[in-house]
PDB file of C-alpha atoms in Angstrom:
ATOM      1  CA  UNK A   1     120.054  99.609  75.685  1.00  0.00           C
ATOM      2  CA  UNK A   2     117.347 101.908  76.031  1.00  0.00           C
ATOM      3  CA  UNK A   3     114.420  99.487  77.506  1.00  0.00           C
ATOM      4  CA  UNK A   4     112.140 102.398  78.084  1.00  0.00           C
ATOM      5  CA  UNK A   5     111.664 104.782  74.747  1.00  0.00           C
ATOM      6  CA  UNK A   6     109.894 108.186  74.858  1.00  0.00           C
ATOM      7  CA  UNK A   7     110.279 108.893  70.962  1.00  0.00           C
ATOM      8  CA  UNK A   8     108.951 112.038  70.939  1.00  0.00           C
ATOM      9  CA  UNK A   9     111.447 115.118  72.647  1.00  0.00           C
ATOM     10  CA  UNK A  10     108.454 117.584  72.728  1.00  0.00           C
ATOM     11  CA  UNK A  11     105.066 118.143  71.615  1.00  0.00           C
ATOM     12  CA  UNK A  12     102.613 121.290  71.792  1.00  0.00           C
ATOM     13  CA  UNK A  13      99.074 121.082  72.443  1.00  0.00           C
ATOM     14  CA  UNK A  14      96.304 124.042  72.299  1.00  0.00           C
ATOM     15  CA  UNK A  15      94.136 124.659  75.838  1.00  0.00           C
ATOM     16  CA  UNK A  16      91.334 122.537  75.795  1.00  0.00           C
ATOM     17  CA  UNK A  17      92.699 119.961  73.223  1.00  0.00           C
ATOM     18  CA  UNK A  18      93.496 116.292  73.839  1.00  0.00           C
ATOM     19  CA  UNK A  19      97.366 115.789  74.830  1.00  0.00           C
ATOM     20  CA  UNK A  20      98.721 112.188  74.415  1.00  0.00           C
ATOM     21  CA  UNK A  21     102.102 111.242  75.221  1.00  0.00           C
ATOM     22  CA  UNK A  22     103.460 107.497  74.048  1.00  0.00           C
ATOM     23  CA  UNK A  23     105.905 105.551  75.757  1.00  0.00           C
ATOM     24  CA  UNK A  24     107.113 102.086  74.155  1.00  0.00           C
ATOM     25  CA  UNK A  25     109.167  99.617  76.151  1.00  0.00           C
ATOM     26  CA  UNK A  26     111.686  96.325  75.210  1.00  0.00           C
ATOM     27  CA  UNK A  27     111.783  94.006  78.460  1.00  0.00           C
ATOM     28  CA  UNK A  28     108.604  91.843  78.671  1.00  0.00           C
ATOM     29  CA  UNK A  29     109.260  91.135  81.900  1.00  0.00           C
ATOM     30  CA  UNK A  30     107.863  94.972  83.633  1.00  0.00           C
ATOM     31  CA  UNK A  31     104.503  94.293  85.261  1.00  0.00           C
ATOM     32  CA  UNK A  32     103.944  97.597  86.323  1.00  0.00           C
ATOM     33  CA  UNK A  33     104.243 101.592  84.200  1.00  0.00           C
ATOM     34  CA  UNK A  34     104.078 104.698  85.855  1.00  0.00           C
ATOM     35  CA  UNK A  35     103.547 108.194  84.495  1.00  0.00           C
ATOM     36  CA  UNK A  36     105.618 110.819  86.235  1.00  0.00           C
ATOM     37  CA  UNK A  37     105.192 114.866  85.572  1.00  0.00           C
ATOM     38  CA  UNK A  38     108.191 117.108  86.789  1.00  0.00           C
ATOM     39  CA  UNK A  39     108.145 121.109  86.346  1.00  0.00           C
ATOM     40  CA  UNK A  40     111.932 122.768  86.017  1.00  0.00           C
ATOM     41  CA  UNK A  41     114.334 123.054  89.041  1.00  0.00           C
ATOM     42  CA  UNK A  42     111.590 120.096  90.999  1.00  0.00           C
ATOM     43  CA  UNK A  43     111.387 116.380  91.333  1.00  0.00           C
ATOM     44  CA  UNK A  44     109.501 114.248  89.642  1.00  0.00           C
ATOM     45  CA  UNK A  45     105.281 114.137  90.613  1.00  0.00           C
ATOM     46  CA  UNK A  46     103.639 110.564  90.620  1.00  0.00           C
ATOM     47  CA  UNK A  47     101.131 110.952  88.461  1.00  0.00           C
ATOM     48  CA  UNK A  48      99.019 107.715  87.201  1.00  0.00           C
ATOM     49  CA  UNK A  49     100.001 103.954  86.960  1.00  0.00           C
ATOM     50  CA  UNK A  50      99.002 100.805  85.337  1.00  0.00           C
ATOM     51  CA  UNK A  51      99.369  97.556  86.282  1.00  0.00           C
ATOM     52  CA  UNK A  52     100.256  94.649  83.358  1.00  0.00           C
ATOM     53  CA  UNK A  53      96.968  92.556  84.138  1.00  0.00           C
ATOM     54  CA  UNK A  54      94.947  95.982  83.290  1.00  0.00           C
ATOM     55  CA  UNK A  55      94.462  97.746  79.758  1.00  0.00           C
ATOM     56  CA  UNK A  56      93.281 101.065  81.324  1.00  0.00           C
ATOM     57  CA  UNK A  57      93.496 103.156  84.278  1.00  0.00           C
ATOM     58  CA  UNK A  58      91.947 106.391  84.808  1.00  0.00           C
ATOM     59  CA  UNK A  59      92.014 109.116  87.205  1.00  0.00           C
ATOM     60  CA  UNK A  60      90.026 112.837  86.757  1.00  0.00           C
ATOM     61  CA  UNK A  61      91.838 113.674  83.352  1.00  0.00           C
ATOM     62  CA  UNK A  62      94.256 111.770  82.803  1.00  0.00           C
ATOM     63  CA  UNK A  63      94.297 108.055  81.478  1.00  0.00           C
ATOM     64  CA  UNK A  64      97.146 105.384  80.715  1.00  0.00           C
ATOM     65  CA  UNK A  65      96.629 102.940  78.034  1.00  0.00           C
ATOM     66  CA  UNK A  66      98.614 100.122  77.863  1.00  0.00           C
ATOM     67  CA  UNK A  67      99.163  97.753  75.038  1.00  0.00           C
ATOM     68  CA  UNK A  68     101.039  94.875  76.045  1.00  0.00           C
ATOM     69  CA  UNK A  69     101.191  93.095  72.560  1.00  0.00           C
ATOM     70  CA  UNK A  70     102.506  95.920  71.302  1.00  0.00           C
ATOM     71  CA  UNK A  71     104.834  96.719  74.562  1.00  0.00           C
ATOM     72  CA  UNK A  72     103.648  99.916  73.835  1.00  0.00           C
ATOM     73  CA  UNK A  73     101.346 102.693  76.645  1.00  0.00           C
ATOM     74  CA  UNK A  74     100.098 105.908  76.523  1.00  0.00           C
ATOM     75  CA  UNK A  75      99.074 108.840  78.812  1.00  0.00           C
ATOM     76  CA  UNK A  76      96.009 110.779  77.502  1.00  0.00           C
ATOM     77  CA  UNK A  77      95.134 114.061  79.277  1.00  0.00           C
ATOM     78  CA  UNK A  78      91.587 115.672  78.421  1.00  0.00           C
ATOM     79  CA  UNK A  79      91.171 118.282  78.632  1.00  0.00           C
ATOM     80  CA  UNK A  80      94.810 119.917  78.263  1.00  0.00           C
ATOM     81  CA  UNK A  81      94.993 123.220  80.796  1.00  0.00           C
ATOM     82  CA  UNK A  82      98.059 125.278  80.924  1.00  0.00           C
ATOM     83  CA  UNK A  83      99.434 123.685  84.316  1.00  0.00           C
ATOM     84  CA  UNK A  84     100.153 120.626  82.604  1.00  0.00           C
ATOM     85  CA  UNK A  85     102.923 122.109  80.730  1.00  0.00           C
ATOM     86  CA  UNK A  86     105.714 120.277  81.926  1.00  0.00           C
ATOM     87  CA  UNK A  87     107.933 117.318  80.948  1.00  0.00           C
ATOM     88  CA  UNK A  88     106.447 113.934  81.195  1.00  0.00           C
ATOM     89  CA  UNK A  89     108.078 110.804  82.120  1.00  0.00           C
ATOM     90  CA  UNK A  90     107.698 106.917  81.483  1.00  0.00           C
ATOM     91  CA  UNK A  91     109.133 104.237  83.696  1.00  0.00           C
ATOM     92  CA  UNK A  92     108.586 100.615  84.922  1.00  0.00           C
ATOM     93  CA  UNK A  93     109.385  98.248  87.052  1.00  0.00           C
ATOM     94  CA  UNK A  94     110.140  94.704  86.779  1.00  0.00           C
ATOM     95  CA  UNK A  95     108.368  92.534  89.541  1.00  0.00           C
ATOM     96  CA  UNK A  96     108.316  92.619  93.934  1.00  0.00           C
ATOM     97  CA  UNK A  97     111.911  92.329  94.627  1.00  0.00           C
ATOM     98  CA  UNK A  98     113.088  94.526  91.907  1.00  0.00           C
ATOM     99  CA  UNK A  99     111.875  97.583  92.833  1.00  0.00           C
ATOM    100  CA  UNK A 100     114.174 100.091  90.958  1.00  0.00           C
ATOM    101  CA  UNK A 101     112.529 102.709  88.166  1.00  0.00           C
ATOM    102  CA  UNK A 102     113.470 101.982  84.349  1.00  0.00           C
ATOM    103  CA  UNK A 103     112.540 105.747  82.974  1.00  0.00           C
ATOM    104  CA  UNK A 104     112.330 106.954  79.540  1.00  0.00           C
ATOM    105  CA  UNK A 105     113.853 109.978  77.973  1.00  0.00           C
ATOM    106  CA  UNK A 106     110.662 112.371  78.909  1.00  0.00           C
ATOM    107  CA  UNK A 107     108.826 114.498  76.538  1.00  0.00           C
ATOM    108  CA  UNK A 108     107.911 118.097  76.865  1.00  0.00           C
ATOM    109  CA  UNK A 109     104.632 119.091  76.766  1.00  0.00           C
ATOM    110  CA  UNK A 110     103.635 122.594  76.369  1.00  0.00           C
ATOM    111  CA  UNK A 111      99.865 123.611  76.289  1.00  0.00           C
ATOM    112  CA  UNK A 112      99.090 126.849  74.388  1.00  0.00           C
ATOM    113  CA  UNK A 113      96.243 129.275  75.717  1.00  0.00           C
TER     114      UNK A 113
ATOM    115  CA  UNK B   1     107.273 119.590 105.057  1.00  0.00           C
ATOM    116  CA  UNK B   2     106.442 116.100 104.715  1.00  0.00           C
ATOM    117  CA  UNK B   3     108.480 115.664 101.323  1.00  0.00           C
ATOM    118  CA  UNK B   4     111.526 113.908 100.565  1.00  0.00           C
ATOM    119  CA  UNK B   5     114.168 116.512 101.224  1.00  0.00           C
ATOM    120  CA  UNK B   6     117.206 116.815  99.826  1.00  0.00           C
ATOM    121  CA  UNK B   7     120.345 119.254 100.624  1.00  0.00           C
ATOM    122  CA  UNK B   8     122.064 120.642  99.477  1.00  0.00           C
ATOM    123  CA  UNK B   9     120.255 121.927  96.622  1.00  0.00           C
ATOM    124  CA  UNK B  10     123.217 122.935  94.336  1.00  0.00           C
ATOM    125  CA  UNK B  11     126.993 121.998  95.004  1.00  0.00           C
ATOM    126  CA  UNK B  12     129.512 123.425  92.165  1.00  0.00           C
ATOM    127  CA  UNK B  13     133.564 121.699  93.431  1.00  0.00           C
ATOM    128  CA  UNK B  14     136.456 121.346  91.364  1.00  0.00           C
ATOM    129  CA  UNK B  15     137.357 117.788  89.671  1.00  0.00           C
ATOM    130  CA  UNK B  16     138.708 115.821  92.043  1.00  0.00           C
ATOM    131  CA  UNK B  17     137.280 116.803  95.386  1.00  0.00           C
ATOM    132  CA  UNK B  18     134.806 114.469  97.117  1.00  0.00           C
ATOM    133  CA  UNK B  19     131.671 115.533  97.340  1.00  0.00           C
ATOM    134  CA  UNK B  20     128.562 114.157  99.956  1.00  0.00           C
ATOM    135  CA  UNK B  21     124.531 114.752  99.459  1.00  0.00           C
ATOM    136  CA  UNK B  22     122.091 114.138 101.398  1.00  0.00           C
ATOM    137  CA  UNK B  23     118.558 112.357 101.590  1.00  0.00           C
ATOM    138  CA  UNK B  24     116.020 112.622 104.163  1.00  0.00           C
ATOM    139  CA  UNK B  25     112.989 110.011 102.665  1.00  0.00           C
ATOM    140  CA  UNK B  26     109.594 110.866 104.205  1.00  0.00           C
ATOM    141  CA  UNK B  27     108.797 109.551 107.538  1.00  0.00           C
ATOM    142  CA  UNK B  28     107.737 105.862 107.582  1.00  0.00           C
ATOM    143  CA  UNK B  29     108.918 105.515 104.235  1.00  0.00           C
ATOM    144  CA  UNK B  30     111.337 102.440 104.313  1.00  0.00           C
ATOM    145  CA  UNK B  31     111.962 101.716 101.004  1.00  0.00           C
ATOM    146  CA  UNK B  32     114.914 104.689  99.115  1.00  0.00           C
ATOM    147  CA  UNK B  33     116.529 104.944  95.856  1.00  0.00           C
ATOM    148  CA  UNK B  34     118.814 107.634  94.271  1.00  0.00           C
ATOM    149  CA  UNK B  35     118.798 108.479  90.922  1.00  0.00           C
ATOM    150  CA  UNK B  36     120.911 111.045  88.578  1.00  0.00           C
ATOM    151  CA  UNK B  37     119.828 112.770  86.012  1.00  0.00           C
ATOM    152  CA  UNK B  38     122.447 114.114  83.309  1.00  0.00           C
ATOM    153  CA  UNK B  39     121.287 116.721  80.623  1.00  0.00           C
ATOM    154  CA  UNK B  40     118.924 116.029  78.584  1.00  0.00           C
ATOM    155  CA  UNK B  41     118.258 112.679  79.787  1.00  0.00           C
ATOM    156  CA  UNK B  42     115.554 110.373  81.772  1.00  0.00           C
ATOM    157  CA  UNK B  43     116.509 109.208  85.300  1.00  0.00           C
ATOM    158  CA  UNK B  44     118.809 106.720  85.620  1.00  0.00           C
ATOM    159  CA  UNK B  45     119.024 104.127  88.689  1.00  0.00           C
ATOM    160  CA  UNK B  46     121.725 104.330  90.932  1.00  0.00           C
ATOM    161  CA  UNK B  47     121.218 102.433  94.258  1.00  0.00           C
ATOM    162  CA  UNK B  48     118.222 101.161  96.324  1.00  0.00           C
ATOM    163  CA  UNK B  49     117.889 100.577  99.949  1.00  0.00           C
ATOM    164  CA  UNK B  50     115.447  98.880 101.925  1.00  0.00           C
ATOM    165  CA  UNK B  51     116.099  99.687 105.786  1.00  0.00           C
ATOM    166  CA  UNK B  52     119.541  99.787 106.344  1.00  0.00           C
ATOM    167  CA  UNK B  53     120.736  97.267 103.412  1.00  0.00           C
ATOM    168  CA  UNK B  54     121.291  97.985  99.852  1.00  0.00           C
ATOM    169  CA  UNK B  55     120.302  94.962  97.850  1.00  0.00           C
ATOM    170  CA  UNK B  56     120.187  96.728  94.546  1.00  0.00           C
ATOM    171  CA  UNK B  57     124.136  98.353  93.900  1.00  0.00           C
ATOM    172  CA  UNK B  58     123.769  97.649  90.337  1.00  0.00           C
ATOM    173  CA  UNK B  59     123.397 100.740  89.319  1.00  0.00           C
ATOM    174  CA  UNK B  60     126.602 102.685  90.769  1.00  0.00           C
ATOM    175  CA  UNK B  61     128.680 103.858  87.760  1.00  0.00           C
ATOM    176  CA  UNK B  62     132.365 103.295  89.769  1.00  0.00           C
ATOM    177  CA  UNK B  63     133.854 102.512  92.462  1.00  0.00           C
ATOM    178  CA  UNK B  64     134.641 106.540  93.333  1.00  0.00           C
ATOM    179  CA  UNK B  65     130.409 106.398  94.412  1.00  0.00           C
ATOM    180  CA  UNK B  66     129.210 105.366  97.367  1.00  0.00           C
ATOM    181  CA  UNK B  67     125.693 105.217  99.743  1.00  0.00           C
ATOM    182  CA  UNK B  68     124.690 104.529 102.985  1.00  0.00           C
ATOM    183  CA  UNK B  69     121.855 104.765 105.028  1.00  0.00           C
ATOM    184  CA  UNK B  70     122.074 104.779 108.735  1.00  0.00           C
ATOM    185  CA  UNK B  71     118.718 104.157 111.334  1.00  0.00           C
ATOM    186  CA  UNK B  72     116.486 103.102 108.192  1.00  0.00           C
ATOM    187  CA  UNK B  73     116.445 106.674 107.720  1.00  0.00           C
ATOM    188  CA  UNK B  74     118.660 109.474 106.102  1.00  0.00           C
ATOM    189  CA  UNK B  75     121.230 108.358 103.547  1.00  0.00           C
ATOM    190  CA  UNK B  76     124.339 109.815 102.038  1.00  0.00           C
ATOM    191  CA  UNK B  77     126.007 109.567  98.135  1.00  0.00           C
ATOM    192  CA  UNK B  78     129.015 110.476  98.383  1.00  0.00           C
ATOM    193  CA  UNK B  79     131.541 110.518  95.151  1.00  0.00           C
ATOM    194  CA  UNK B  80     134.749 110.848  95.734  1.00  0.00           C
ATOM    195  CA  UNK B  81     138.047 112.224  93.227  1.00  0.00           C
ATOM    196  CA  UNK B  82     134.965 113.451  91.238  1.00  0.00           C
ATOM    197  CA  UNK B  83     135.332 113.945  87.603  1.00  0.00           C
ATOM    198  CA  UNK B  84     133.330 116.204  84.969  1.00  0.00           C
ATOM    199  CA  UNK B  85     131.152 113.568  83.571  1.00  0.00           C
ATOM    200  CA  UNK B  86     129.784 113.782  87.197  1.00  0.00           C
ATOM    201  CA  UNK B  87     127.679 116.449  86.708  1.00  0.00           C
ATOM    202  CA  UNK B  88     124.432 115.684  87.064  1.00  0.00           C
ATOM    203  CA  UNK B  89     121.027 116.448  89.129  1.00  0.00           C
ATOM    204  CA  UNK B  90     121.169 113.811  91.578  1.00  0.00           C
ATOM    205  CA  UNK B  91     117.667 112.811  92.710  1.00  0.00           C
ATOM    206  CA  UNK B  92     116.390 110.947  95.916  1.00  0.00           C
ATOM    207  CA  UNK B  93     113.035 109.020  95.937  1.00  0.00           C
ATOM    208  CA  UNK B  94     111.301 107.254  99.013  1.00  0.00           C
ATOM    209  CA  UNK B  95     108.428 104.560  99.197  1.00  0.00           C
ATOM    210  CA  UNK B  96     106.490 103.251 101.676  1.00  0.00           C
ATOM    211  CA  UNK B  97     107.696  99.489 101.255  1.00  0.00           C
ATOM    212  CA  UNK B  98     109.774  97.967  98.261  1.00  0.00           C
ATOM    213  CA  UNK B  99     107.410  95.553  97.479  1.00  0.00           C
ATOM    214  CA  UNK B 100     103.746  96.115  96.150  1.00  0.00           C
ATOM    215  CA  UNK B 101     104.728  98.919  93.668  1.00  0.00           C
ATOM    216  CA  UNK B 102     104.282 101.476  96.127  1.00  0.00           C
ATOM    217  CA  UNK B 103     104.720 104.623  93.766  1.00  0.00           C
ATOM    218  CA  UNK B 104     107.867 106.061  94.746  1.00  0.00           C
ATOM    219  CA  UNK B 105     107.928 110.030  95.424  1.00  0.00           C
ATOM    220  CA  UNK B 106     111.138 112.100  94.734  1.00  0.00           C
ATOM    221  CA  UNK B 107     113.038 115.043  96.081  1.00  0.00           C
ATOM    222  CA  UNK B 108     113.645 118.230  94.349  1.00  0.00           C
ATOM    223  CA  UNK B 109     117.424 117.057  93.585  1.00  0.00           C
ATOM    224  CA  UNK B 110     120.969 118.391  94.229  1.00  0.00           C
ATOM    225  CA  UNK B 111     122.227 119.419  90.943  1.00  0.00           C
ATOM    226  CA  UNK B 112     125.921 118.841  90.662  1.00  0.00           C
ATOM    227  CA  UNK B 113     128.232 120.817  88.878  1.00  0.00           C
ATOM    228  CA  UNK B 114     132.088 119.524  88.204  1.00  0.00           C
ATOM    229  CA  UNK B 115     134.444 122.454  87.028  1.00  0.00           C
TER     230      UNK B 115
END
């Protein structure tokens, strides 16, 4: 049972434009969501997170939006840069006391010059 | 460096052999996690340590898998009698504590290939 889903395996965006990566979840018990970025042969790097009590969190070029009623979150990157080309993973965690992360399958983002 | 360190970075072994993977977390991080990533898949949780104890072992796929953590620091993941389906990248992460939703910081992983 895939509790966190990233339905787009890949996404291609022109440099300077907005990249939008999507993530859906099924378990309403999740209360915290994170985005990780992964380059080949490296471990995932934490990018940005959002608590379920918020609907938006912004950090520089990265903004995460959460729609609890739709069980959907998205990561916006604007403007997109070539260095943003990587695999992006959405992850979710349960309330305090059960801290394992449940990951989506990832979306490979390619930024074209 | 100050990051999570994993060794070896690559391991190739024959089916049926035992393997031991090592993780050295960020200094001061009390929580430690093991995940694995099979080809084309997301990360799959294996086990979590708080200090030296493992409150959540729910992700270990079989009794061939075990892990320990000593001194609240280094952890080893052991896979006995390896099978081809064990081939994956094994990732270790650590965080300051298990509560309060501290972001997990990952090492670069051990790529395990079972022939």
